[in-house]
Short mmCIF file of N, CA and C and ligand atoms in Angstrom, two decimals:
data_model
loop_
_atom_site.label_atom_id
_atom_site.label_comp_id
_atom_site.label_asym_id
_atom_site.label_seq_id
_atom_site.Cartn_x
_atom_site.Cartn_y
_atom_site.Cartn_z
N MET A 1 53.22 109.78 98.51
CA MET A 1 51.96 110.45 98.57
C MET A 1 51.77 110.63 100.20
N ALA A 2 51.53 111.69 100.66
CA ALA A 2 50.89 111.82 102.07
C ALA A 2 49.87 112.83 102.21
N LYS A 3 48.84 112.14 103.13
CA LYS A 3 47.79 112.96 103.33
C LYS A 3 47.79 113.73 104.52
N VAL A 4 47.91 115.17 104.28
CA VAL A 4 48.14 116.07 105.41
C VAL A 4 47.04 116.98 105.65
N THR A 5 46.60 116.92 107.04
CA THR A 5 45.52 117.80 107.43
C THR A 5 46.27 119.29 107.85
N PHE A 6 45.85 120.20 107.21
CA PHE A 6 46.33 121.80 107.67
C PHE A 6 45.01 122.21 108.48
N ILE A 7 45.26 122.71 109.58
CA ILE A 7 44.21 123.30 110.31
C ILE A 7 44.62 125.06 110.53
N GLU A 8 43.74 125.84 109.95
CA GLU A 8 43.81 127.14 109.95
C GLU A 8 43.70 127.57 111.34
N HIS A 9 44.13 128.74 111.94
CA HIS A 9 43.97 129.38 113.07
C HIS A 9 42.54 129.44 113.66
N ASP A 10 41.56 129.73 112.81
CA ASP A 10 40.29 129.71 113.06
C ASP A 10 39.67 128.27 112.99
N GLY A 11 40.32 127.14 112.85
CA GLY A 11 39.86 125.94 113.04
C GLY A 11 39.41 125.20 111.95
N LEU A 12 39.49 125.98 110.67
CA LEU A 12 39.14 125.36 109.60
C LEU A 12 39.97 124.35 108.99
N GLU A 13 39.71 123.08 108.72
CA GLU A 13 40.54 122.10 108.22
C GLU A 13 40.49 121.69 106.82
N GLN A 14 41.70 121.33 106.27
CA GLN A 14 41.91 121.02 104.94
C GLN A 14 42.74 119.92 104.69
N VAL A 15 42.19 118.76 104.29
CA VAL A 15 43.15 117.78 104.07
C VAL A 15 43.60 117.67 102.51
N VAL A 16 44.81 117.51 102.37
CA VAL A 16 45.43 117.68 101.04
C VAL A 16 46.40 116.56 100.77
N ASP A 17 46.39 115.94 99.72
CA ASP A 17 47.29 114.90 99.34
C ASP A 17 48.46 115.49 98.54
N ILE A 18 49.73 115.19 99.21
CA ILE A 18 50.95 115.87 98.76
C ILE A 18 51.80 114.88 98.36
N PRO A 19 52.25 114.92 97.16
CA PRO A 19 53.08 113.86 96.58
C PRO A 19 54.56 113.88 97.29
N THR A 20 55.15 112.62 97.41
CA THR A 20 56.40 112.37 97.73
C THR A 20 57.57 113.45 97.17
N GLY A 21 58.16 114.02 97.87
CA GLY A 21 59.31 114.90 97.34
C GLY A 21 58.85 116.25 97.35
N TRP A 22 57.55 116.76 97.48
CA TRP A 22 56.94 118.03 97.65
C TRP A 22 57.43 118.41 98.90
N THR A 23 57.18 119.88 99.11
CA THR A 23 57.33 120.18 100.48
C THR A 23 55.84 120.64 101.04
N LEU A 24 55.88 120.75 102.19
CA LEU A 24 54.54 120.79 102.74
C LEU A 24 54.07 122.37 102.21
N MET A 25 54.89 123.29 102.07
CA MET A 25 54.39 124.38 101.39
C MET A 25 54.01 124.26 100.16
N GLN A 26 54.64 123.70 99.11
CA GLN A 26 53.96 123.35 97.80
C GLN A 26 52.62 122.77 97.86
N GLY A 27 52.54 121.78 98.83
CA GLY A 27 51.33 120.98 98.76
C GLY A 27 50.18 121.97 99.09
N ALA A 28 50.27 122.94 100.16
CA ALA A 28 49.42 123.86 100.66
C ALA A 28 49.08 124.80 99.67
N VAL A 29 50.18 125.56 99.12
CA VAL A 29 49.78 126.47 97.97
C VAL A 29 48.93 126.19 96.95
N GLN A 30 49.58 124.71 96.43
CA GLN A 30 48.94 124.30 95.37
C GLN A 30 47.34 123.97 95.53
N SER A 31 47.05 123.66 96.66
CA SER A 31 45.76 123.40 97.08
C SER A 31 44.85 124.43 97.79
N GLY A 32 45.44 125.76 97.49
CA GLY A 32 44.75 126.93 97.96
C GLY A 32 44.58 127.10 99.57
N VAL A 33 45.50 126.22 100.33
CA VAL A 33 45.34 126.51 101.76
C VAL A 33 45.69 127.96 102.19
N ALA A 34 44.87 128.70 102.71
CA ALA A 34 44.78 130.16 102.78
C ALA A 34 45.84 130.44 103.86
N GLY A 35 46.26 129.78 104.86
CA GLY A 35 47.16 130.20 105.80
C GLY A 35 48.50 130.06 105.53
N ILE A 36 48.94 129.50 104.44
CA ILE A 36 50.28 129.65 103.96
C ILE A 36 50.45 130.49 102.75
N GLU A 37 51.28 131.58 102.93
CA GLU A 37 51.59 132.31 101.91
C GLU A 37 52.74 131.92 100.89
N GLY A 38 53.82 131.68 101.56
CA GLY A 38 54.99 131.04 100.36
C GLY A 38 55.54 132.26 99.66
N GLU A 39 55.62 133.27 100.16
CA GLU A 39 56.06 134.50 99.14
C GLU A 39 57.22 134.45 98.60
N CYS A 40 58.27 133.57 99.14
CA CYS A 40 59.69 133.58 98.48
C CYS A 40 59.83 132.39 97.47
N GLY A 41 58.60 131.66 97.48
CA GLY A 41 58.51 130.50 96.42
C GLY A 41 59.36 129.20 96.97
N GLY A 42 59.59 129.40 98.29
CA GLY A 42 60.42 128.14 99.10
C GLY A 42 62.00 128.35 99.10
N SER A 43 62.56 129.56 99.08
CA SER A 43 63.81 129.59 99.17
C SER A 43 64.29 129.88 100.48
N CYS A 44 63.32 129.79 101.53
CA CYS A 44 63.70 129.87 102.93
C CYS A 44 64.16 131.37 103.12
N ALA A 45 63.25 132.25 102.64
CA ALA A 45 63.59 133.66 102.73
C ALA A 45 62.75 134.73 103.04
N CYS A 46 61.54 134.02 103.63
CA CYS A 46 60.39 135.17 103.74
C CYS A 46 59.72 134.81 105.17
N ALA A 47 59.72 133.51 105.66
CA ALA A 47 59.00 132.94 106.58
C ALA A 47 57.52 133.14 106.64
N THR A 48 57.00 133.23 105.51
CA THR A 48 55.24 133.44 105.30
C THR A 48 54.81 132.00 105.16
N CYS A 49 55.63 130.83 105.45
CA CYS A 49 55.09 129.58 105.29
C CYS A 49 55.12 129.07 106.77
N HIS A 50 55.33 129.73 107.66
CA HIS A 50 55.39 129.20 109.15
C HIS A 50 54.12 128.23 109.46
N CYS A 51 54.67 127.24 110.26
CA CYS A 51 53.58 126.34 110.53
C CYS A 51 54.02 125.74 111.80
N TYR A 52 53.07 124.92 112.47
CA TYR A 52 53.35 124.13 113.74
C TYR A 52 53.15 122.88 113.44
N VAL A 53 54.07 121.95 113.47
CA VAL A 53 53.89 120.51 113.07
C VAL A 53 53.54 119.76 114.22
N ASP A 54 52.94 118.62 113.86
CA ASP A 54 52.56 117.60 114.99
C ASP A 54 53.56 117.59 115.98
N GLU A 55 53.40 117.54 117.33
CA GLU A 55 54.38 117.31 118.38
C GLU A 55 55.14 116.38 118.19
N ALA A 56 54.46 115.14 118.08
CA ALA A 56 55.01 113.75 117.62
C ALA A 56 56.19 113.79 116.58
N LEU A 57 56.08 114.82 115.75
CA LEU A 57 56.89 114.73 114.53
C LEU A 57 58.35 115.58 114.82
N VAL A 58 58.23 116.15 115.86
CA VAL A 58 59.32 117.19 115.81
C VAL A 58 60.73 116.63 115.94
N ASP A 59 60.77 115.48 116.59
CA ASP A 59 62.08 114.68 116.68
C ASP A 59 62.22 113.77 115.76
N PHE A 60 61.23 113.69 114.82
CA PHE A 60 61.34 112.69 113.52
C PHE A 60 61.90 113.41 112.44
N LEU A 61 61.57 114.70 112.36
CA LEU A 61 61.75 115.43 111.12
C LEU A 61 63.42 115.80 111.27
N PRO A 62 63.99 115.78 110.03
CA PRO A 62 65.48 116.27 110.07
C PRO A 62 65.21 117.88 110.73
N PRO A 63 66.34 118.23 111.47
CA PRO A 63 66.17 119.48 112.20
C PRO A 63 66.42 120.56 111.32
N PRO A 64 65.83 121.89 111.68
CA PRO A 64 66.11 122.81 110.92
C PRO A 64 67.32 123.22 110.48
N SER A 65 67.72 123.79 109.08
CA SER A 65 68.87 124.20 108.87
C SER A 65 69.18 125.48 109.46
N GLU A 66 70.51 126.01 109.40
CA GLU A 66 71.02 127.07 110.10
C GLU A 66 70.06 128.30 109.63
N THR A 67 70.01 128.24 108.14
CA THR A 67 69.13 129.43 107.39
C THR A 67 67.62 129.22 108.00
N GLU A 68 67.18 128.02 108.11
CA GLU A 68 65.66 127.91 108.66
C GLU A 68 65.62 128.49 110.19
N GLU A 69 66.55 128.16 110.89
CA GLU A 69 66.65 128.68 112.21
C GLU A 69 66.59 130.18 112.27
N GLU A 70 67.41 130.73 111.39
CA GLU A 70 67.23 132.37 111.29
C GLU A 70 66.06 132.94 110.95
N MET A 71 65.47 132.23 109.94
CA MET A 71 64.15 132.81 109.50
C MET A 71 63.17 132.42 110.43
N LEU A 72 63.20 131.51 111.23
CA LEU A 72 62.10 131.21 112.18
C LEU A 72 62.15 132.22 113.55
N GLY A 73 63.19 133.03 113.43
CA GLY A 73 63.32 134.23 114.36
C GLY A 73 62.66 135.37 113.69
N CYS A 74 62.20 135.36 112.52
CA CYS A 74 61.45 136.34 111.81
C CYS A 74 59.87 136.17 111.66
N THR A 75 59.33 135.17 112.21
CA THR A 75 57.77 134.82 112.05
C THR A 75 57.03 135.84 112.51
N ALA A 76 55.88 136.09 111.82
CA ALA A 76 54.87 137.05 112.27
C ALA A 76 54.09 136.69 113.64
N SER A 77 53.98 135.24 113.86
CA SER A 77 53.25 134.74 114.72
C SER A 77 54.35 134.23 115.72
N GLU A 78 53.94 133.87 117.07
CA GLU A 78 54.87 133.39 117.91
C GLU A 78 55.33 131.98 117.50
N ARG A 79 56.68 131.94 117.73
CA ARG A 79 57.40 130.81 117.40
C ARG A 79 57.42 129.76 118.63
N ARG A 80 57.23 128.54 118.36
CA ARG A 80 56.78 127.52 119.32
C ARG A 80 57.87 126.44 119.17
N SER A 81 58.14 125.48 119.93
CA SER A 81 59.05 124.61 119.93
C SER A 81 58.89 123.62 118.70
N ASN A 82 57.68 123.69 118.28
CA ASN A 82 57.45 122.79 116.92
C ASN A 82 56.97 123.58 115.83
N SER A 83 57.69 124.87 115.70
CA SER A 83 57.63 125.73 114.56
C SER A 83 58.59 125.22 113.41
N ARG A 84 58.01 125.28 112.27
CA ARG A 84 58.98 125.05 111.02
C ARG A 84 58.31 125.90 109.98
N LEU A 85 59.46 126.06 109.19
CA LEU A 85 58.96 126.51 107.67
C LEU A 85 58.42 125.53 106.89
N SER A 86 57.19 125.55 106.29
CA SER A 86 56.78 124.34 105.49
C SER A 86 57.60 124.22 104.27
N CYS A 87 58.10 125.26 103.85
CA CYS A 87 58.97 125.11 102.41
C CYS A 87 60.25 124.07 102.80
N GLN A 88 60.48 124.07 103.98
CA GLN A 88 61.72 123.27 104.34
C GLN A 88 61.42 121.86 104.89
N VAL A 89 60.11 121.43 104.86
CA VAL A 89 59.74 120.16 105.19
C VAL A 89 59.27 119.31 104.03
N ARG A 90 60.11 118.39 103.69
CA ARG A 90 59.90 117.59 102.39
C ARG A 90 58.85 116.52 102.75
N VAL A 91 58.05 116.14 102.06
CA VAL A 91 57.04 115.02 102.33
C VAL A 91 57.58 113.80 101.85
N SER A 92 57.21 112.88 102.72
CA SER A 92 57.45 111.42 102.36
C SER A 92 56.35 110.62 102.73
N ASP A 93 56.38 109.40 102.39
CA ASP A 93 55.31 108.32 102.93
C ASP A 93 55.08 108.41 104.28
N ALA A 94 56.10 108.62 105.01
CA ALA A 94 56.39 108.58 106.45
C ALA A 94 55.19 109.53 107.21
N LEU A 95 55.18 110.58 106.36
CA LEU A 95 54.30 111.78 106.90
C LEU A 95 52.82 111.58 106.67
N ASP A 96 52.42 110.45 105.99
CA ASP A 96 51.01 110.21 105.81
C ASP A 96 50.29 110.39 107.02
N GLY A 97 49.18 111.13 107.24
CA GLY A 97 48.38 111.46 108.37
C GLY A 97 48.72 112.54 109.16
N ILE A 98 49.69 113.35 109.03
CA ILE A 98 49.95 114.24 109.87
C ILE A 98 49.08 115.33 109.82
N VAL A 99 49.25 116.23 111.15
CA VAL A 99 48.55 117.28 111.10
C VAL A 99 49.48 118.56 111.36
N VAL A 100 49.05 119.73 110.54
CA VAL A 100 49.82 120.82 110.62
C VAL A 100 49.09 121.86 110.86
N ARG A 101 49.24 122.60 112.02
CA ARG A 101 48.52 123.62 112.40
C ARG A 101 49.19 125.04 111.83
N LEU A 102 48.30 126.01 111.70
CA LEU A 102 48.65 127.31 110.99
C LEU A 102 48.51 128.50 111.93
N PRO A 103 49.62 129.39 111.98
CA PRO A 103 49.66 130.49 112.85
C PRO A 103 48.58 131.58 112.25
N GLU A 104 48.31 132.42 113.20
CA GLU A 104 47.20 133.45 113.05
C GLU A 104 47.59 134.34 111.84
N ALA A 105 48.98 134.84 111.84
CA ALA A 105 49.31 135.57 110.85
C ALA A 105 50.54 135.04 110.27
N GLN A 106 50.86 135.42 108.82
CA GLN A 106 52.19 135.08 108.14
C GLN A 106 52.99 136.26 107.94
N SER A 107 52.40 137.34 107.94
CA SER A 107 53.18 138.63 107.45
C SER A 107 52.56 139.88 108.33
S1 FES B 201 58.26 130.13 101.45
FE1 FES B 201 59.59 131.70 101.80
S2 FES B 201 60.58 130.93 103.83
FE2 FES B 201 59.21 129.28 103.03
#
């Protein structure tokens, strides 16, 4: 289980407990985090689960797959060095306490 703080583009914060093994997207959608859409259900085919992970985590997380890299080129909001698709980031205890910022738009 990890406690994850999602911060919407307008600054609204929501702290969500996400079970180990779930993805950030699953945890966000399940908890009604508005800034994550997750239209494709997590199959890395829509880029509506775009998020900006904690800068400190960028090198800690497994790198994006080739498919995620491609989809990160299709995000509605600016791609940054800490951009990830939240359906591709699996939660572990090591992510407890992380902060995930959400872009202005997902589609
Ligand atoms: S939910 Fe569609 S790419 Fe993540």
